[in-house]
Amino acid sequence: MARRRPTPWETKNLPVPPDFVKLAKEWCEDESMLILTLVWEGYDRLRECDLLEICWQQDYEERERTITQRFVPRIRQCMTGWEPFDVEHGPYEFETRKAPPAQSPQYDIAFVMHGGDGRMMWPLEAKVLRSEGKLSEYINDINNEFLTCRYAPFSSQGGMLGYLFSPETSKVFSNIEAKLSCGLEHHPHFLNRIHKISKHNRTVPSGKPYPANFLCHHLILPITTKSL
């Protein structure tokens, strides 16, 4: 009789080989620049859509889904096909799922390594920002998801996408700094973008080999008409 394949819940409780943890950390760091470049190039294509008009009659939760659903294909259009990963909309994180009937965490966007078991992911979470000061959900995702290792357990990096429905961008990073109680730095390779980074020490669950040091990328994406 053929053996039953373990469920994701059973698999997550198996010991994680140290080599896997090391490889996942190195992979996420090595591919970071390429991933972020593709995200920004995808955003340039996304701006060709009149997203402001598309989203205007929707509530803010639906706006986030609408933009992300249109964003992922634009990122994929920028890929050559030779990248060692694919980009996915809404993949699940089985590693940190709680006991059934809890649902597995789900990313808005993640870059998933080819040829693995799907656990090596570089995730991005998206939040609609009604203005440069409306940041509560954005900050909650960082503090309650990324910094607890519920998101990106095997990755030492991840990102936040702020879909900003305001022409004002000058204070958004200072507001993020104040709410996170940490400094943000310019990303040296994206000085012409609204892109900064923050460095954190995560709370790693007892007995888990997840990376404690975490680099969070903050990408603020103004959602405007294509004429702008």
C-alpha atoms as an extended CHARMM CRD file, in Angstrom:
* protein
*
       228  EXT
         1         1  MET       CA              0.0000000000        0.0000000000        0.0000000000  PROA      1               0.0000000000
         2         2  ALA       CA              1.3390000000        3.4220000000       -0.9550000000  PROA      2               0.0000000000
         3         3  ARG       CA              2.2210000000        5.6920000000        1.9330000000  PROA      3               0.0000000000
         4         4  ARG       CA              0.0090000000        8.7170000000        2.4660000000  PROA      4               0.0000000000
         5         5  ARG       CA              1.7350000000       12.0100000000        1.7620000000  PROA      5               0.0000000000
         6         6  PRO       CA              1.9920000000       14.2000000000        4.8590000000  PROA      6               0.0000000000
         7         7  THR       CA             -0.3010000000       17.1780000000        5.0820000000  PROA      7               0.0000000000
         8         8  PRO       CA              1.2110000000       20.6880000000        5.2610000000  PROA      8               0.0000000000
         9         9  TRP       CA              0.3200000000       20.7300000000        8.9810000000  PROA      9               0.0000000000
        10        10  GLU       CA              2.2420000000       17.4820000000        9.5510000000  PROA      10              0.0000000000
        11        11  THR       CA              5.1850000000       18.6340000000        7.4330000000  PROA      11              0.0000000000
        12        12  LYS       CA              5.5870000000       21.8910000000        9.3370000000  PROA      12              0.0000000000
        13        13  ASN       CA              6.2150000000       19.9800000000       12.5490000000  PROA      13              0.0000000000
        14        14  LEU       CA              9.1230000000       18.0170000000       11.1110000000  PROA      14              0.0000000000
        15        15  PRO       CA             12.6590000000       19.1810000000       12.0040000000  PROA      15              0.0000000000
        16        16  VAL       CA             14.0450000000       21.7240000000        9.5460000000  PROA      16              0.0000000000
        17        17  PRO       CA             17.4970000000       20.7000000000        8.2520000000  PROA      17              0.0000000000
        18        18  PRO       CA             20.1610000000       23.3260000000        9.0510000000  PROA      18              0.0000000000
        19        19  ASP       CA             21.3440000000       23.2690000000        5.4320000000  PROA      19              0.0000000000
        20        20  PHE       CA             17.8640000000       24.2890000000        4.2870000000  PROA      20              0.0000000000
        21        21  VAL       CA             17.7760000000       27.2330000000        6.6920000000  PROA      21              0.0000000000
        22        22  LYS       CA             21.1920000000       28.4330000000        5.4930000000  PROA      22              0.0000000000
        23        23  LEU       CA             20.2720000000       28.0180000000        1.8190000000  PROA      23              0.0000000000
        24        24  ALA       CA             16.9620000000       29.8540000000        2.2490000000  PROA      24              0.0000000000
        25        25  LYS       CA             18.6400000000       32.7890000000        3.9700000000  PROA      25              0.0000000000
        26        26  GLU       CA             21.3650000000       33.0510000000        1.3260000000  PROA      26              0.0000000000
        27        27  TRP       CA             18.8980000000       32.6890000000       -1.5430000000  PROA      27              0.0000000000
        28        28  CYS       CA             16.6520000000       35.4620000000       -0.2400000000  PROA      28              0.0000000000
        29        29  GLU       CA             19.6080000000       37.8130000000        0.2000000000  PROA      29              0.0000000000
        30        30  ASP       CA             21.1900000000       36.9660000000       -3.1580000000  PROA      30              0.0000000000
        31        31  GLU       CA             17.9750000000       37.4850000000       -5.1460000000  PROA      31              0.0000000000
        32        32  SER       CA             16.8720000000       40.6210000000       -3.2910000000  PROA      32              0.0000000000
        33        33  MET       CA             18.2100000000       43.1560000000       -5.7940000000  PROA      33              0.0000000000
        34        34  LEU       CA             16.7320000000       41.3810000000       -8.8090000000  PROA      34              0.0000000000
        35        35  ILE       CA             13.3670000000       40.9180000000       -7.0890000000  PROA      35              0.0000000000
        36        36  LEU       CA             13.1140000000       44.5610000000       -6.0630000000  PROA      36              0.0000000000
        37        37  THR       CA             14.1540000000       45.7530000000       -9.5210000000  PROA      37              0.0000000000
        38        38  LEU       CA             11.3650000000       43.6720000000      -11.0420000000  PROA      38              0.0000000000
        39        39  VAL       CA              8.8640000000       45.1070000000       -8.5690000000  PROA      39              0.0000000000
        40        40  TRP       CA              9.7480000000       48.6750000000       -9.4950000000  PROA      40              0.0000000000
        41        41  GLU       CA              9.7230000000       47.8920000000      -13.2180000000  PROA      41              0.0000000000
        42        42  GLY       CA              6.3390000000       46.2490000000      -12.7470000000  PROA      42              0.0000000000
        43        43  TYR       CA              5.0930000000       49.3730000000      -11.0070000000  PROA      43              0.0000000000
        44        44  ASP       CA              6.1820000000       51.4860000000      -13.9880000000  PROA      44              0.0000000000
        45        45  ARG       CA              3.9650000000       49.3070000000      -16.1610000000  PROA      45              0.0000000000
        46        46  LEU       CA              1.1650000000       49.3840000000      -13.6080000000  PROA      46              0.0000000000
        47        47  ARG       CA              1.0760000000       53.1780000000      -13.8160000000  PROA      47              0.0000000000
        48        48  GLU       CA             -0.0090000000       52.8700000000      -17.4400000000  PROA      48              0.0000000000
        49        49  CYS       CA             -3.4090000000       51.7540000000      -16.0990000000  PROA      49              0.0000000000
        50        50  ASP       CA             -5.8020000000       54.4220000000      -14.8510000000  PROA      50              0.0000000000
        51        51  LEU       CA             -5.9330000000       52.7790000000      -11.4440000000  PROA      51              0.0000000000
        52        52  LEU       CA             -7.3510000000       55.7910000000       -9.6860000000  PROA      52              0.0000000000
        53        53  GLU       CA            -10.4510000000       55.6280000000      -11.8720000000  PROA      53              0.0000000000
        54        54  ILE       CA            -10.6810000000       51.8340000000      -11.5380000000  PROA      54              0.0000000000
        55        55  CYS       CA            -10.4810000000       51.9540000000       -7.7390000000  PROA      55              0.0000000000
        56        56  TRP       CA            -12.5110000000       55.0660000000       -7.0160000000  PROA      56              0.0000000000
        57        57  GLN       CA            -15.8590000000       53.2910000000       -6.5280000000  PROA      57              0.0000000000
        58        58  GLN       CA            -14.4270000000       50.4650000000       -4.3930000000  PROA      58              0.0000000000
        59        59  ASP       CA            -13.8460000000       50.3130000000       -0.6490000000  PROA      59              0.0000000000
        60        60  TYR       CA            -10.2480000000       50.2850000000        0.5100000000  PROA      60              0.0000000000
        61        61  GLU       CA            -10.0130000000       46.5110000000        1.0210000000  PROA      61              0.0000000000
        62        62  GLU       CA            -11.1550000000       45.8970000000       -2.5420000000  PROA      62              0.0000000000
        63        63  ARG       CA             -8.7650000000       48.5520000000       -3.8200000000  PROA      63              0.0000000000
        64        64  GLU       CA             -5.8540000000       46.6160000000       -2.3430000000  PROA      64              0.0000000000
        65        65  ARG       CA             -6.9760000000       43.3870000000       -4.0390000000  PROA      65              0.0000000000
        66        66  THR       CA             -7.6550000000       45.1140000000       -7.3520000000  PROA      66              0.0000000000
        67        67  ILE       CA             -4.2470000000       46.7550000000       -7.5190000000  PROA      67              0.0000000000
        68        68  THR       CA             -2.3480000000       43.6380000000       -6.4340000000  PROA      68              0.0000000000
        69        69  GLN       CA             -4.2250000000       41.4840000000       -8.9230000000  PROA      69              0.0000000000
        70        70  ARG       CA             -3.1500000000       43.8280000000      -11.7090000000  PROA      70              0.0000000000
        71        71  PHE       CA              0.3490000000       44.2970000000      -10.3170000000  PROA      71              0.0000000000
        72        72  VAL       CA              1.5470000000       40.6780000000      -10.4370000000  PROA      72              0.0000000000
        73        73  PRO       CA              1.0750000000       40.2150000000      -14.2230000000  PROA      73              0.0000000000
        74        74  ARG       CA              2.9970000000       43.4600000000      -14.7960000000  PROA      74              0.0000000000
        75        75  ILE       CA              5.8860000000       42.1520000000      -12.7200000000  PROA      75              0.0000000000
        76        76  ARG       CA              5.8210000000       38.8990000000      -14.6580000000  PROA      76              0.0000000000
        77        77  GLN       CA              5.9440000000       40.8180000000      -17.9420000000  PROA      77              0.0000000000
        78        78  CYS       CA              9.2900000000       42.2690000000      -16.8230000000  PROA      78              0.0000000000
        79        79  MET       CA             10.8140000000       38.8320000000      -16.1990000000  PROA      79              0.0000000000
        80        80  THR       CA             13.0160000000       37.1300000000      -18.7760000000  PROA      80              0.0000000000
        81        81  GLY       CA             12.0360000000       33.5670000000      -17.8980000000  PROA      81              0.0000000000
        82        82  TRP       CA             15.6030000000       32.8130000000      -16.7910000000  PROA      82              0.0000000000
        83        83  GLU       CA             15.0970000000       33.9410000000      -13.2070000000  PROA      83              0.0000000000
        84        84  PRO       CA             15.4760000000       31.1820000000      -10.5820000000  PROA      84              0.0000000000
        85        85  PHE       CA             12.0350000000       32.0170000000       -9.2110000000  PROA      85              0.0000000000
        86        86  ASP       CA              8.4760000000       32.8540000000      -10.1690000000  PROA      86              0.0000000000
        87        87  VAL       CA              6.1490000000       35.5220000000       -8.8230000000  PROA      87              0.0000000000
        88        88  GLU       CA              2.8090000000       34.4530000000       -7.3300000000  PROA      88              0.0000000000
        89        89  HSD       CA             -0.2950000000       36.2580000000       -6.1360000000  PROA      89              0.0000000000
        90        90  GLY       CA             -1.6530000000       34.9250000000       -2.8400000000  PROA      90              0.0000000000
        91        91  PRO       CA              0.6130000000       31.9410000000       -1.9920000000  PROA      91              0.0000000000
        92        92  TYR       CA              0.1860000000       30.3230000000        1.4210000000  PROA      92              0.0000000000
        93        93  GLU       CA              2.8180000000       30.0270000000        4.1500000000  PROA      93              0.0000000000
        94        94  PHE       CA              2.3300000000       26.5130000000        5.5340000000  PROA      94              0.0000000000
        95        95  GLU       CA              5.3280000000       26.6580000000        7.8590000000  PROA      95              0.0000000000
        96        96  THR       CA              3.6670000000       28.9370000000       10.4090000000  PROA      96              0.0000000000
        97        97  ARG       CA              0.1040000000       27.7020000000       10.2250000000  PROA      97              0.0000000000
        98        98  LYS       CA             -1.5290000000       27.1650000000       13.5970000000  PROA      98              0.0000000000
        99        99  ALA       CA             -3.3460000000       23.9450000000       14.4850000000  PROA      99              0.0000000000
       100       100  PRO       CA             -6.4730000000       23.1790000000       12.4140000000  PROA      100             0.0000000000
       101       101  PRO       CA             -8.9610000000       24.6640000000       11.7490000000  PROA      101             0.0000000000
       102       102  ALA       CA             -6.7300000000       27.7600000000       11.5380000000  PROA      102             0.0000000000
       103       103  GLN       CA             -5.9000000000       29.0040000000        8.0510000000  PROA      103             0.0000000000
       104       104  SER       CA             -2.3400000000       29.2870000000        6.7860000000  PROA      104             0.0000000000
       105       105  PRO       CA             -0.9910000000       32.8350000000        6.4260000000  PROA      105             0.0000000000
       106       106  GLN       CA             -1.3350000000       34.1060000000        2.8660000000  PROA      106             0.0000000000
       107       107  TYR       CA              0.9710000000       36.6180000000        1.2020000000  PROA      107             0.0000000000
       108       108  ASP       CA             -0.2190000000       39.2890000000       -1.1650000000  PROA      108             0.0000000000
       109       109  ILE       CA              2.7850000000       38.6770000000       -3.4470000000  PROA      109             0.0000000000
       110       110  ALA       CA              5.7270000000       36.3170000000       -3.1090000000  PROA      110             0.0000000000
       111       111  PHE       CA              8.6960000000       35.2980000000       -5.2220000000  PROA      111             0.0000000000
       112       112  VAL       CA              9.0540000000       31.5280000000       -4.9600000000  PROA      112             0.0000000000
       113       113  MET       CA             12.2510000000       29.6580000000       -5.7590000000  PROA      113             0.0000000000
       114       114  HSD       CA             12.1250000000       27.1440000000       -8.6000000000  PROA      114             0.0000000000
       115       115  GLY       CA             12.8550000000       23.5150000000       -7.9090000000  PROA      115             0.0000000000
       116       116  GLY       CA             12.2030000000       23.5010000000       -4.1820000000  PROA      116             0.0000000000
       117       117  ASP       CA              9.2640000000       22.4810000000       -2.0560000000  PROA      117             0.0000000000
       118       118  GLY       CA              7.7560000000       25.9600000000       -2.1450000000  PROA      118             0.0000000000
       119       119  ARG       CA              9.0490000000       27.0280000000        1.2530000000  PROA      119             0.0000000000
       120       120  MET       CA             11.7020000000       29.4100000000       -0.0670000000  PROA      120             0.0000000000
       121       121  MET       CA              9.7250000000       32.5940000000       -0.5910000000  PROA      121             0.0000000000
       122       122  TRP       CA             10.5470000000       36.3000000000       -0.6770000000  PROA      122             0.0000000000
       123       123  PRO       CA              7.2490000000       37.9170000000        0.4050000000  PROA      123             0.0000000000
       124       124  LEU       CA              5.6270000000       41.2980000000       -0.0740000000  PROA      124             0.0000000000
       125       125  GLU       CA              2.6070000000       42.5730000000        1.8250000000  PROA      125             0.0000000000
       126       126  ALA       CA              0.4730000000       45.3450000000        0.3430000000  PROA      126             0.0000000000
       127       127  LYS       CA             -1.5620000000       47.9560000000        2.1690000000  PROA      127             0.0000000000
       128       128  VAL       CA             -3.6770000000       50.8270000000        0.8920000000  PROA      128             0.0000000000
       129       129  LEU       CA             -2.6100000000       54.1210000000        2.4550000000  PROA      129             0.0000000000
       130       130  ARG       CA             -5.4270000000       56.6610000000        2.3620000000  PROA      130             0.0000000000
       131       131  SER       CA             -2.8760000000       59.3480000000        3.1770000000  PROA      131             0.0000000000
       132       132  GLU       CA              0.7450000000       59.5660000000        4.2900000000  PROA      132             0.0000000000
       133       133  GLY       CA             -0.4160000000       59.4400000000        7.9290000000  PROA      133             0.0000000000
       134       134  LYS       CA             -2.9060000000       56.5240000000        7.7420000000  PROA      134             0.0000000000
       135       135  LEU       CA             -0.4590000000       53.7390000000        8.5470000000  PROA      135             0.0000000000
       136       136  SER       CA             -1.9910000000       51.5510000000       11.2720000000  PROA      136             0.0000000000
       137       137  GLU       CA             -2.5690000000       48.4360000000        9.1280000000  PROA      137             0.0000000000
       138       138  TYR       CA              0.8020000000       48.8700000000        7.4330000000  PROA      138             0.0000000000
       139       139  ILE       CA              2.6110000000       49.0090000000       10.7960000000  PROA      139             0.0000000000
       140       140  ASN       CA              0.5750000000       46.1150000000       12.2110000000  PROA      140             0.0000000000
       141       141  ASP       CA              1.7200000000       43.8190000000        9.3980000000  PROA      141             0.0000000000
       142       142  ILE       CA              5.3470000000       44.5720000000       10.2170000000  PROA      142             0.0000000000
       143       143  ASN       CA              5.0480000000       44.2200000000       13.9960000000  PROA      143             0.0000000000
       144       144  ASN       CA              2.5550000000       41.3510000000       14.1860000000  PROA      144             0.0000000000
       145       145  GLU       CA              3.5040000000       39.3140000000       11.1260000000  PROA      145             0.0000000000
       146       146  PHE       CA              7.0670000000       39.8970000000        9.8980000000  PROA      146             0.0000000000
       147       147  LEU       CA              8.6960000000       40.5480000000       13.2770000000  PROA      147             0.0000000000
       148       148  THR       CA              7.0250000000       37.5480000000       14.9300000000  PROA      148             0.0000000000
       149       149  CYS       CA              8.2520000000       35.2510000000       12.1050000000  PROA      149             0.0000000000
       150       150  ARG       CA              4.6690000000       34.3970000000       11.1690000000  PROA      150             0.0000000000
       151       151  TYR       CA              5.5290000000       35.8660000000        7.7800000000  PROA      151             0.0000000000
       152       152  ALA       CA              8.8360000000       35.1180000000        6.0530000000  PROA      152             0.0000000000
       153       153  PRO       CA             10.0030000000       32.5310000000        8.6150000000  PROA      153             0.0000000000
       154       154  PHE       CA             12.9200000000       31.3510000000        6.4730000000  PROA      154             0.0000000000
       155       155  SER       CA             13.7050000000       34.6970000000        4.8580000000  PROA      155             0.0000000000
       156       156  SER       CA             15.8720000000       37.4110000000        6.3520000000  PROA      156             0.0000000000
       157       157  GLN       CA             14.1890000000       39.9750000000        4.0970000000  PROA      157             0.0000000000
       158       158  GLY       CA             10.7120000000       40.9660000000        3.0070000000  PROA      158             0.0000000000
       159       159  GLY       CA              8.8370000000       44.0210000000        1.8820000000  PROA      159             0.0000000000
       160       160  MET       CA              5.8490000000       46.2680000000        2.3990000000  PROA      160             0.0000000000
       161       161  LEU       CA              4.0480000000       47.8940000000       -0.5290000000  PROA      161             0.0000000000
       162       162  GLY       CA              2.1870000000       51.0690000000        0.3580000000  PROA      162             0.0000000000
       163       163  TYR       CA             -0.4360000000       51.9220000000       -2.2630000000  PROA      163             0.0000000000
       164       164  LEU       CA             -0.6580000000       55.6370000000       -1.5390000000  PROA      164             0.0000000000
       165       165  PHE       CA             -3.8740000000       57.4440000000       -2.5280000000  PROA      165             0.0000000000
       166       166  SER       CA             -2.4370000000       60.8760000000       -1.9590000000  PROA      166             0.0000000000
       167       167  PRO       CA             -0.0800000000       63.1450000000       -3.9060000000  PROA      167             0.0000000000
       168       168  GLU       CA              1.7180000000       63.9540000000       -0.6580000000  PROA      168             0.0000000000
       169       169  THR       CA              4.7200000000       61.6900000000       -0.0700000000  PROA      169             0.0000000000
       170       170  SER       CA              7.1430000000       63.9190000000        1.8340000000  PROA      170             0.0000000000
       171       171  LYS       CA              6.2100000000       62.7660000000        5.3460000000  PROA      171             0.0000000000
       172       172  VAL       CA              5.3380000000       59.1250000000        4.7790000000  PROA      172             0.0000000000
       173       173  PHE       CA              8.7430000000       57.7860000000        5.8300000000  PROA      173             0.0000000000
       174       174  SER       CA              9.0400000000       60.0150000000        8.8950000000  PROA      174             0.0000000000
       175       175  ASN       CA              5.5970000000       58.8000000000        9.9500000000  PROA      175             0.0000000000
       176       176  ILE       CA              6.6640000000       55.1700000000        9.4860000000  PROA      176             0.0000000000
       177       177  GLU       CA              9.7970000000       55.8210000000       11.5260000000  PROA      177             0.0000000000
       178       178  ALA       CA              7.7700000000       57.3270000000       14.3620000000  PROA      178             0.0000000000
       179       179  LYS       CA              5.3040000000       54.4450000000       14.4950000000  PROA      179             0.0000000000
       180       180  LEU       CA              7.9930000000       51.7450000000       14.2100000000  PROA      180             0.0000000000
       181       181  SER       CA             10.3180000000       53.5430000000       16.6470000000  PROA      181             0.0000000000
       182       182  CYS       CA             13.2900000000       52.8500000000       14.4050000000  PROA      182             0.0000000000
       183       183  GLY       CA             15.2490000000       54.6380000000       11.7250000000  PROA      183             0.0000000000
       184       184  LEU       CA             14.7810000000       54.1480000000        7.9950000000  PROA      184             0.0000000000
       185       185  GLU       CA             17.6690000000       54.2990000000        5.5560000000  PROA      185             0.0000000000
       186       186  HSD       CA             17.7910000000       54.9870000000        1.8420000000  PROA      186             0.0000000000
       187       187  HSD       CA             18.2850000000       51.9120000000       -0.2970000000  PROA      187             0.0000000000
       188       188  PRO       CA             21.5410000000       52.6840000000       -2.1510000000  PROA      188             0.0000000000
       189       189  HSD       CA             20.3450000000       51.0880000000       -5.3920000000  PROA      189             0.0000000000
       190       190  PHE       CA             16.9400000000       52.7890000000       -5.5080000000  PROA      190             0.0000000000
       191       191  LEU       CA             17.7060000000       56.3940000000       -4.6580000000  PROA      191             0.0000000000
       192       192  ASN       CA             15.3620000000       57.6070000000       -7.3990000000  PROA      192             0.0000000000
       193       193  ARG       CA             12.4600000000       55.6230000000       -5.9320000000  PROA      193             0.0000000000
       194       194  ILE       CA             10.3100000000       56.0640000000       -2.8150000000  PROA      194             0.0000000000
       195       195  HSD       CA             12.1180000000       53.1420000000       -1.2060000000  PROA      195             0.0000000000
       196       196  LYS       CA             13.7580000000       52.8180000000        2.1880000000  PROA      196             0.0000000000
       197       197  ILE       CA             14.8180000000       49.9890000000        4.4750000000  PROA      197             0.0000000000
       198       198  SER       CA             14.6050000000       49.2850000000        8.2020000000  PROA      198             0.0000000000
       199       199  LYS       CA             16.6160000000       46.7700000000       10.2090000000  PROA      199             0.0000000000
       200       200  HSD       CA             15.0170000000       44.6630000000       12.9340000000  PROA      200             0.0000000000
       201       201  ASN       CA             15.7040000000       41.8800000000       15.4010000000  PROA      201             0.0000000000
       202       202  ARG       CA             12.7810000000       39.4660000000       15.2700000000  PROA      202             0.0000000000
       203       203  THR       CA             11.1920000000       37.4400000000       18.0320000000  PROA      203             0.0000000000
       204       204  VAL       CA             11.9480000000       33.8580000000       16.9520000000  PROA      204             0.0000000000
       205       205  PRO       CA              9.6300000000       31.1780000000       18.4000000000  PROA      205             0.0000000000
       206       206  SER       CA             11.3510000000       28.8220000000       20.8120000000  PROA      206             0.0000000000
       207       207  GLY       CA             13.1210000000       25.9510000000       19.0830000000  PROA      207             0.0000000000
       208       208  LYS       CA             12.7740000000       27.4010000000       15.5850000000  PROA      208             0.0000000000
       209       209  PRO       CA             15.8620000000       28.0660000000       13.3920000000  PROA      209             0.0000000000
       210       210  TYR       CA             14.4710000000       31.1530000000       11.6600000000  PROA      210             0.0000000000
       211       211  PRO       CA             16.7760000000       34.1320000000       10.9810000000  PROA      211             0.0000000000
       212       212  ALA       CA             16.5420000000       36.6610000000       13.8150000000  PROA      212             0.0000000000
       213       213  ASN       CA             17.9160000000       39.6160000000       11.8380000000  PROA      213             0.0000000000
       214       214  PHE       CA             15.3680000000       40.9630000000        9.3940000000  PROA      214             0.0000000000
       215       215  LEU       CA             15.6140000000       43.6430000000        6.7070000000  PROA      215             0.0000000000
       216       216  CYS       CA             12.2740000000       45.2260000000        5.8040000000  PROA      216             0.0000000000
       217       217  HSD       CA             11.9180000000       47.0890000000        2.5090000000  PROA      217             0.0000000000
       218       218  HSD       CA              9.3990000000       49.9290000000        2.3480000000  PROA      218             0.0000000000
       219       219  LEU       CA              8.1700000000       50.7060000000       -1.1690000000  PROA      219             0.0000000000
       220       220  ILE       CA              5.6620000000       53.5300000000       -1.4250000000  PROA      220             0.0000000000
       221       221  LEU       CA              3.7070000000       53.3860000000       -4.6790000000  PROA      221             0.0000000000
       222       222  PRO       CA              1.5670000000       56.4550000000       -5.4630000000  PROA      222             0.0000000000
       223       223  ILE       CA             -1.6450000000       55.4180000000       -7.1990000000  PROA      223             0.0000000000
       224       224  THR       CA             -2.4130000000       58.1940000000       -9.6460000000  PROA      224             0.0000000000
       225       225  THR       CA             -3.9050000000       58.6360000000      -13.0930000000  PROA      225             0.0000000000
       226       226  LYS       CA             -1.6830000000       57.6880000000      -16.0060000000  PROA      226             0.0000000000
       227       227  SER       CA             -1.4240000000       61.3540000000      -16.9770000000  PROA      227             0.0000000000
       228       228  LEU       CA              0.6550000000       61.9090000000      -13.8430000000  PROA      228             0.0000000000
